Structure formats: structure tokens, C-alpha cells
Tab-separated table of C-alpha atoms and ligand atoms in Angstrom:
chain	number	residue	atom	x	y	z
F	1	MET	CA	-12.391	0.222	19.091
F	2	LEU	CA	-11.163	2.391	16.101
F	3	ILE	CA	-8.341	2.775	13.360
F	4	ASP	CA	-7.233	6.156	12.036
F	5	THR	CA	-5.778	4.966	8.819
F	6	HIS	CA	-3.823	8.122	8.130
F	7	CYS	CA	-2.536	10.502	10.586
F	8	HIS	CA	1.031	12.653	10.427
F	9	PHE	CA	1.331	12.161	14.027
F	10	ASP	CA	5.103	12.540	13.238
F	11	VAL	CA	4.796	15.756	12.345
F	12	GLU	CA	6.158	18.981	14.806
F	13	GLU	CA	2.747	20.367	15.301
F	14	PHE	CA	2.357	17.264	17.687
F	15	ASP	CA	5.769	17.738	19.423
F	16	ALA	CA	4.789	19.881	22.566
F	17	ASP	CA	2.116	17.345	23.715
F	18	ARG	CA	2.093	14.112	21.711
F	19	SER	CA	1.920	12.032	25.023
F	20	GLU	CA	-1.050	13.782	25.902
F	21	VAL	CA	-2.912	14.029	22.465
F	22	ALA	CA	-2.156	10.191	22.655
F	23	ALA	CA	-3.651	9.219	25.736
F	24	ARG	CA	-6.727	11.236	24.755
F	25	THR	CA	-6.583	9.120	21.643
F	26	LEU	CA	-7.031	5.569	23.362
F	27	VAL	CA	-9.732	7.400	25.331
F	28	ALA	CA	-11.813	8.476	22.442
F	29	GLY	CA	-12.038	4.475	21.045
F	30	VAL	CA	-8.883	4.972	18.866
F	31	ASP	CA	-6.546	2.060	19.225
F	32	THR	CA	-4.511	1.910	16.158
F	33	VAL	CA	-2.850	4.942	14.156
F	34	VAL	CA	-1.369	4.499	10.763
F	35	ILE	CA	1.603	7.191	10.042
F	36	PRO	CA	2.195	7.800	6.706
F	37	GLY	CA	5.506	9.117	5.110
F	38	TYR	CA	6.369	11.470	2.599
F	39	VAL	CA	9.731	12.537	2.004
F	40	ALA	CA	13.027	10.350	3.105
F	41	ARG	CA	14.559	12.620	5.646
F	42	TYR	CA	11.588	12.040	8.035
F	43	TRP	CA	11.473	8.430	7.619
F	44	GLN	CA	13.939	7.446	10.820
F	45	ARG	CA	11.401	10.305	12.871
F	46	LEU	CA	8.828	8.171	11.869
F	47	LEU	CA	9.982	4.574	12.419
F	48	ASP	CA	11.466	5.373	15.705
F	49	LEU	CA	8.300	6.996	16.813
F	50	CYS	CA	6.085	3.734	16.296
F	51	GLU	CA	8.730	1.707	17.616
F	52	ARG	CA	7.988	3.679	20.831
F	53	SER	CA	4.468	3.594	20.822
F	54	THR	CA	2.600	1.069	23.016
F	55	LEU	CA	-1.151	2.233	23.201
F	56	PRO	CA	-2.816	3.632	20.427
F	57	ARG	CA	-0.198	1.401	18.392
F	58	LEU	CA	1.675	3.306	15.674
F	59	LEU	CA	1.972	1.701	12.348
F	60	PRO	CA	4.450	2.840	10.158
F	61	VAL	CA	4.192	3.705	6.303
F	62	VAL	CA	6.772	4.717	4.091
F	63	GLY	CA	7.044	6.666	0.757
F	64	LEU	CA	7.887	9.505	-1.424
F	65	HIS	CA	4.636	11.987	-1.178
F	66	PRO	CA	3.724	13.606	-4.748
F	67	CYS	CA	3.362	16.864	-3.762
F	68	TYR	CA	7.212	16.826	-2.690
F	69	ILE	CA	8.079	15.991	-5.753
F	70	ASN	CA	11.088	18.243	-6.307
F	71	GLU	CA	12.631	17.381	-2.826
F	72	HIS	CA	12.631	13.314	-3.618
F	73	GLU	CA	16.004	11.854	-5.167
F	74	MET	CA	16.605	8.997	-6.674
F	75	ALA	CA	18.790	7.655	-4.021
F	76	ASP	CA	15.399	7.723	-1.650
F	77	LEU	CA	13.982	4.841	-3.597
F	78	GLU	CA	17.301	2.602	-2.956
F	79	LEU	CA	16.650	3.746	1.179
F	80	LEU	CA	13.070	2.491	0.570
F	81	GLU	CA	13.947	-0.936	-0.772
F	82	GLN	CA	16.773	-1.385	1.997
F	83	LEU	CA	13.881	-0.278	4.551
F	84	LEU	CA	11.324	-2.527	2.976
F	85	GLN	CA	13.848	-5.670	3.096
F	86	SER	CA	15.075	-4.696	6.688
F	87	ARG	CA	12.028	-3.066	8.566
F	88	PRO	CA	8.878	-5.981	8.785
F	89	ASP	CA	7.107	-3.586	10.978
F	90	ILE	CA	6.237	-1.131	8.118
F	91	VAL	CA	2.830	-1.958	7.279
F	92	ALA	CA	2.314	-0.275	3.338
F	93	VAL	CA	4.214	1.964	1.107
F	94	GLY	CA	3.076	5.524	0.940
F	95	GLU	CA	2.178	7.955	0.562
F	96	ILE	CA	2.270	7.817	-2.867
F	97	GLY	CA	0.654	8.480	-6.194
F	98	LEU	CA	0.030	11.207	-8.423
F	99	ASP	CA	-1.539	15.085	-7.689
F	100	TYR	CA	-2.256	17.203	-10.799
F	101	LEU	CA	-4.146	20.303	-8.729
F	102	PRO	CA	-1.919	22.835	-7.448
F	103	ASP	CA	-0.254	24.887	-10.463
F	104	GLU	CA	2.977	24.159	-9.645
F	105	LEU	CA	2.514	20.042	-9.827
F	106	LYS	CA	0.609	20.575	-13.288
F	107	ALA	CA	3.654	21.410	-15.686
F	108	PRO	CA	4.199	18.247	-17.816
F	109	ALA	CA	8.064	17.729	-16.978
F	110	VAL	CA	6.486	17.825	-13.005
F	111	ARG	CA	4.035	15.452	-13.836
F	112	ALA	CA	6.097	13.025	-15.845
F	113	ARG	CA	8.625	13.083	-12.730
F	114	GLN	CA	5.580	12.346	-10.481
F	115	GLN	CA	4.913	9.257	-12.590
F	116	THR	CA	8.397	8.063	-12.867
F	117	PHE	CA	8.715	7.742	-8.749
F	118	PHE	CA	4.958	6.781	-8.874
F	119	ARG	CA	5.815	3.684	-10.963
F	120	ALA	CA	9.243	2.750	-9.050
F	121	GLN	CA	7.387	3.027	-5.574
F	122	LEU	CA	4.688	0.745	-7.142
F	123	GLU	CA	7.426	-1.638	-8.389
F	124	LEU	CA	8.828	-2.087	-4.995
F	125	ALA	CA	5.245	-2.358	-3.239
F	126	ALA	CA	4.751	-5.268	-5.424
F	127	ARG	CA	8.092	-6.747	-5.065
F	128	TYR	CA	7.970	-6.804	-0.904
F	129	ARG	CA	4.326	-7.986	-1.313
F	130	LYS	CA	3.001	-4.424	0.493
F	131	PRO	CA	0.092	-2.907	0.085
F	132	VAL	CA	0.077	0.724	-0.976
F	133	VAL	CA	-1.391	4.094	0.760
F	134	LEU	CA	-2.021	6.643	-2.520
F	135	HIS	CA	-2.604	9.985	-2.602
F	136	VAL	CA	-4.647	11.209	-6.054
F	137	ARG	CA	-5.749	14.545	-6.877
F	138	LYS	CA	-6.986	15.010	-10.208
F	139	ALA	CA	-5.012	12.579	-11.652
F	140	HIS	CA	-7.299	9.069	-11.111
F	141	ALA	CA	-7.282	8.234	-14.639
F	142	ASP	CA	-3.444	8.027	-14.591
F	143	VAL	CA	-3.203	6.267	-11.167
F	144	ILE	CA	-6.164	3.553	-12.233
F	145	ALA	CA	-3.666	3.282	-15.802
F	146	GLN	CA	-0.418	2.507	-13.680
F	147	LEU	CA	-1.860	0.462	-11.060
F	148	ARG	CA	-3.767	-1.766	-14.274
F	149	GLU	CA	-0.202	-1.217	-16.428
F	150	ARG	CA	1.455	-2.863	-13.408
F	151	LYS	CA	-1.009	-5.207	-12.802
F	152	PHE	CA	-0.660	-4.159	-8.882
F	153	ARG	CA	-2.478	-6.716	-6.964
F	154	GLU	CA	-1.648	-5.822	-3.236
F	155	GLY	CA	-4.063	-3.538	-2.734
F	156	GLY	CA	-4.304	-0.150	-0.477
F	157	ILE	CA	-6.083	2.374	0.518
F	158	VAL	CA	-6.796	5.810	-1.689
F	159	HIS	CA	-6.425	8.116	1.143
F	160	ALA	CA	-8.765	11.159	1.384
F	161	PHE	CA	-10.692	10.044	-1.429
F	162	SER	CA	-11.927	12.806	-3.677
F	163	GLY	CA	-13.129	11.247	-6.849
F	164	GLY	CA	-16.120	10.208	-8.343
F	165	ILE	CA	-18.297	7.114	-8.225
F	166	GLU	CA	-16.820	5.281	-11.028
F	167	GLU	CA	-13.641	6.119	-10.058
F	168	ALA	CA	-14.411	5.158	-6.546
F	169	ARG	CA	-15.764	1.498	-8.530
F	170	HIS	CA	-12.814	0.934	-10.359
F	171	TYR	CA	-10.549	1.435	-7.080
F	172	ALA	CA	-12.637	-1.000	-5.189
F	173	ARG	CA	-12.086	-3.862	-8.272
F	174	LEU	CA	-8.840	-3.262	-7.935
F	175	GLY	CA	-8.674	-4.302	-4.182
F	176	PHE	CA	-8.443	-0.575	-2.589
F	177	CYS	CA	-10.506	0.598	-0.075
F	178	LEU	CA	-11.531	4.565	-0.121
F	179	GLY	CA	-10.153	6.926	3.298
F	180	ILE	CA	-12.977	8.613	4.829
F	181	GLY	CA	-12.113	12.016	6.955
F	182	GLY	CA	-12.931	15.243	7.935
F	183	PRO	CA	-14.208	16.696	4.557
F	184	LEU	CA	-17.485	13.984	4.960
F	185	THR	CA	-18.508	16.522	7.875
F	186	TYR	CA	-18.247	19.927	5.885
F	187	ASP	CA	-21.056	21.139	4.362
F	188	GLN	CA	-19.896	21.903	0.842
F	189	SER	CA	-18.765	18.186	0.571
F	190	ARG	CA	-22.236	17.257	-1.274
F	191	ARG	CA	-20.254	15.059	-4.009
F	192	LEU	CA	-18.155	13.070	-1.672
F	193	ARG	CA	-21.174	12.085	0.430
F	194	GLU	CA	-23.045	10.879	-2.562
F	195	VAL	CA	-20.247	8.901	-3.651
F	196	VAL	CA	-19.513	7.793	-0.285
F	197	GLY	CA	-23.418	7.117	-0.087
F	198	ALA	CA	-23.442	4.982	-2.978
F	199	MET	CA	-20.406	2.782	-2.082
F	200	PRO	CA	-20.566	-0.145	0.228
F	201	LEU	CA	-19.472	0.198	3.650
F	202	GLU	CA	-17.198	-2.648	3.179
F	203	SER	CA	-15.187	-0.548	0.650
F	204	LEU	CA	-14.935	2.081	3.310
F	205	VAL	CA	-12.028	2.845	6.320
F	206	LEU	CA	-11.891	5.746	8.233
F	207	GLU	CA	-8.616	8.383	8.733
F	208	THR	CA	-7.924	12.006	9.897
F	209	ASP	CA	-5.204	12.969	8.133
F	210	ALA	CA	-4.174	15.181	11.006
F	211	PRO	CA	-2.781	18.049	11.679
F	212	ASP	CA	-4.941	18.669	8.541
F	213	MET	CA	-8.604	18.290	7.419
F	214	THR	CA	-10.246	18.927	11.266
F	215	PRO	CA	-13.623	17.440	11.458
F	216	GLN	CA	-16.500	20.172	11.335
F	217	PRO	CA	-17.500	19.728	15.077
F	218	HIS	CA	-13.579	20.529	16.380
F	219	ARG	CA	-13.541	23.250	13.842
F	220	SER	CA	-13.156	26.943	15.518
F	221	PRO	CA	-14.205	29.711	13.907
F	222	GLU	CA	-11.562	32.323	15.964
F	223	VAL	CA	-8.777	30.205	14.453
F	224	SER	CA	-8.147	29.984	10.869
F	225	ARG	CA	-6.809	26.310	11.025
F	226	THR	CA	-7.646	24.183	14.014
F	227	ARG	CA	-4.898	21.020	14.678
F	228	ASN	CA	-6.872	18.130	13.873
F	229	SER	CA	-5.903	15.211	15.972
F	230	PRO	CA	-6.554	11.131	15.778
F	231	GLU	CA	-8.772	11.211	18.921
F	232	TYR	CA	-11.029	13.530	16.493
F	233	LEU	CA	-12.018	10.504	14.578
F	234	PRO	CA	-14.829	9.010	16.003
F	235	SER	CA	-16.621	12.461	14.314
F	236	VAL	CA	-15.767	10.799	10.905
F	237	ALA	CA	-17.346	7.466	12.176
F	238	GLU	CA	-20.547	9.235	13.160
F	239	ALA	CA	-21.173	11.066	10.162
F	240	LEU	CA	-20.540	8.171	8.262
F	241	ALA	CA	-23.297	6.493	10.358
F	242	ARG	CA	-25.531	9.294	9.988
F	243	LEU	CA	-24.861	9.185	6.082
F	244	LYS	CA	-25.342	5.465	5.843
F	245	GLY	CA	-28.213	5.111	8.485
F	246	LEU	CA	-26.539	2.558	10.638
F	247	ALA	CA	-25.367	2.267	14.175
F	248	ILE	CA	-21.925	3.518	14.964
F	249	ASP	CA	-21.155	0.281	16.490
F	250	GLU	CA	-21.491	-1.392	13.064
F	251	VAL	CA	-19.245	1.457	11.224
F	252	VAL	CA	-16.627	0.717	13.687
F	253	ALA	CA	-16.694	-2.578	13.326
F	254	ALA	CA	-17.495	-3.050	9.662
F	255	THR	CA	-14.264	-0.300	8.998
F	256	ARG	CA	-12.007	-1.930	11.817
F	257	ARG	CA	-12.311	-5.128	9.530
F	258	GLN	CA	-11.304	-3.421	6.421
F	259	SER	CA	-8.406	-1.903	7.784
F	260	GLN	CA	-7.345	-5.195	9.452
F	261	ALA	CA	-7.805	-6.655	6.097
F	262	VAL	CA	-6.414	-3.903	3.783
F	263	LEU	CA	-3.262	-3.364	5.954
F	264	ARG	CA	-2.690	-7.036	6.839
F	265	LEU	CA	-3.058	-6.373	10.738
F	266	THR	CA	-3.237	-9.297	12.636
F	267	ALA	CA	-5.304	-7.718	15.329
R	301	LIG	ZN1	-1.236	12.675	4.245
């Protein structure tokens, strides 16, 4: 069975039909879905959803996303620490990181604020021995520098990896897996396919990033944005198997093993 290591299944896009989507996800061969947090006001919603889940099993990750930097407050870090103390079911801290891509996140003061929150959350993850789920765009050098500076040893997942081969190898040496999703299926993703092709299968895990990043086979030409869903994860596994010239079963088994190891899941 597959593990979706990054899916925003708590967002309102799924409110109308969440249980039907969950049932189809299980039938599609996905038995575990990891749900990353992004702003503090939705953490409880996420934790409640995971607590209610049966199959597929939903696993909570809690953190402050760099793209929502203007919504975060210092008090959120205290709440994060309280949750890490009181909720052993939280599997990782995330999604956290640095994003220098959009114009509104580029200004030096905004970058500095992102770095402050990233550093503080890395510190909490280290203190509570949790891996991290990273969101990184155009900021790999700074993220790798902070991981090194902190001597961060808990590892984690670089979600929706978009860097180059050297960066991919740096992360692997630091104990990270790369999260591979829908973009692998897009025609324009030649560089991503080169990087994924060059990295060992043992460094990769699968994700949908639903409701975004819909894999090509499920994109509809009539609507500008087709909702992505955890039930579409097999399309990503198939694209990876094709790229690597491997049997699908091998990709399913290896990515499951890596997801379990990096998130320290018991099954
Ligand atoms: Zn995400």
C-alpha cells in the first residue's frame, strides 16, 4: 500500500465529500495520509480530523508555513511546543522552511522573519526529537545552512522538491528524503525528472500535495484547476516507476519503507 506523505486533506475543498474521497483513496491503494499544518488556527481542526480517522489512517504534522509568515505570531510557537509535549501522535513538525519565490516574500525583512520562525521550529523539532516536513523554494542554500548550523539530526522530508542534483545530495546526506508529487507527471518538468532519475530510489517518498498539484492524467482541460486528491497518488508512483524503469511494486514497497523510516512509523 502507498503512503501519501503530504496532503492537505483538512482544507475546506474536501468538506463536501471527505468520507467518499477517503473511501476511494483506500480502494486506490493508499492506506496512510500525512496531513501537514500551515497556520496555528487550523491545527486543532487537523488534529481532530486525524483522531477520528480509521482507514486510510491520517497522521498529523503541525507547524507554521513560510508562505503564511504574516499570519504567524510568537505565541504560536508556544502553542506548538505545548502540542509537541501533549500529543505524541504528531509525527513531525511542518510544514516549515523558507520561500523566496513570490515577490511578497522576497523583501529582506520578510526573509528575516521567515528565518526566525524556521530556526525556532527547527529548535523545537530537535528538542522533541521530531523529523521536519520542509517547504523550500529558491532558498535551498539558506535552509541547508540552518540545518547544518543547528546540527539538526532528526531528518525529514523536503516536500515538493524543486532543487538541483547537488542540493538533493546535500539533503540526502543530512538524512532527508525528497517528496515527489504531481509535477513529475508534467511535460515541462524535465529538470525534475533529471534530478529524480539521478537520485537513488532510497531517497524518495511520494506525495500528492492535494488539493494542489494534480497529476497530469487527472487534470481536466476544461477547468483551470482540477482538485487534486490523495486517491490520485498511484499516478505519481506509476510515473516514478516508468522514469526509473522499475516495476510498480518495487516503487510502492521502497517508498513505503522510506516514509516509515523517516517519519518513524511503526507500520
Ligand atoms: Zn503543503
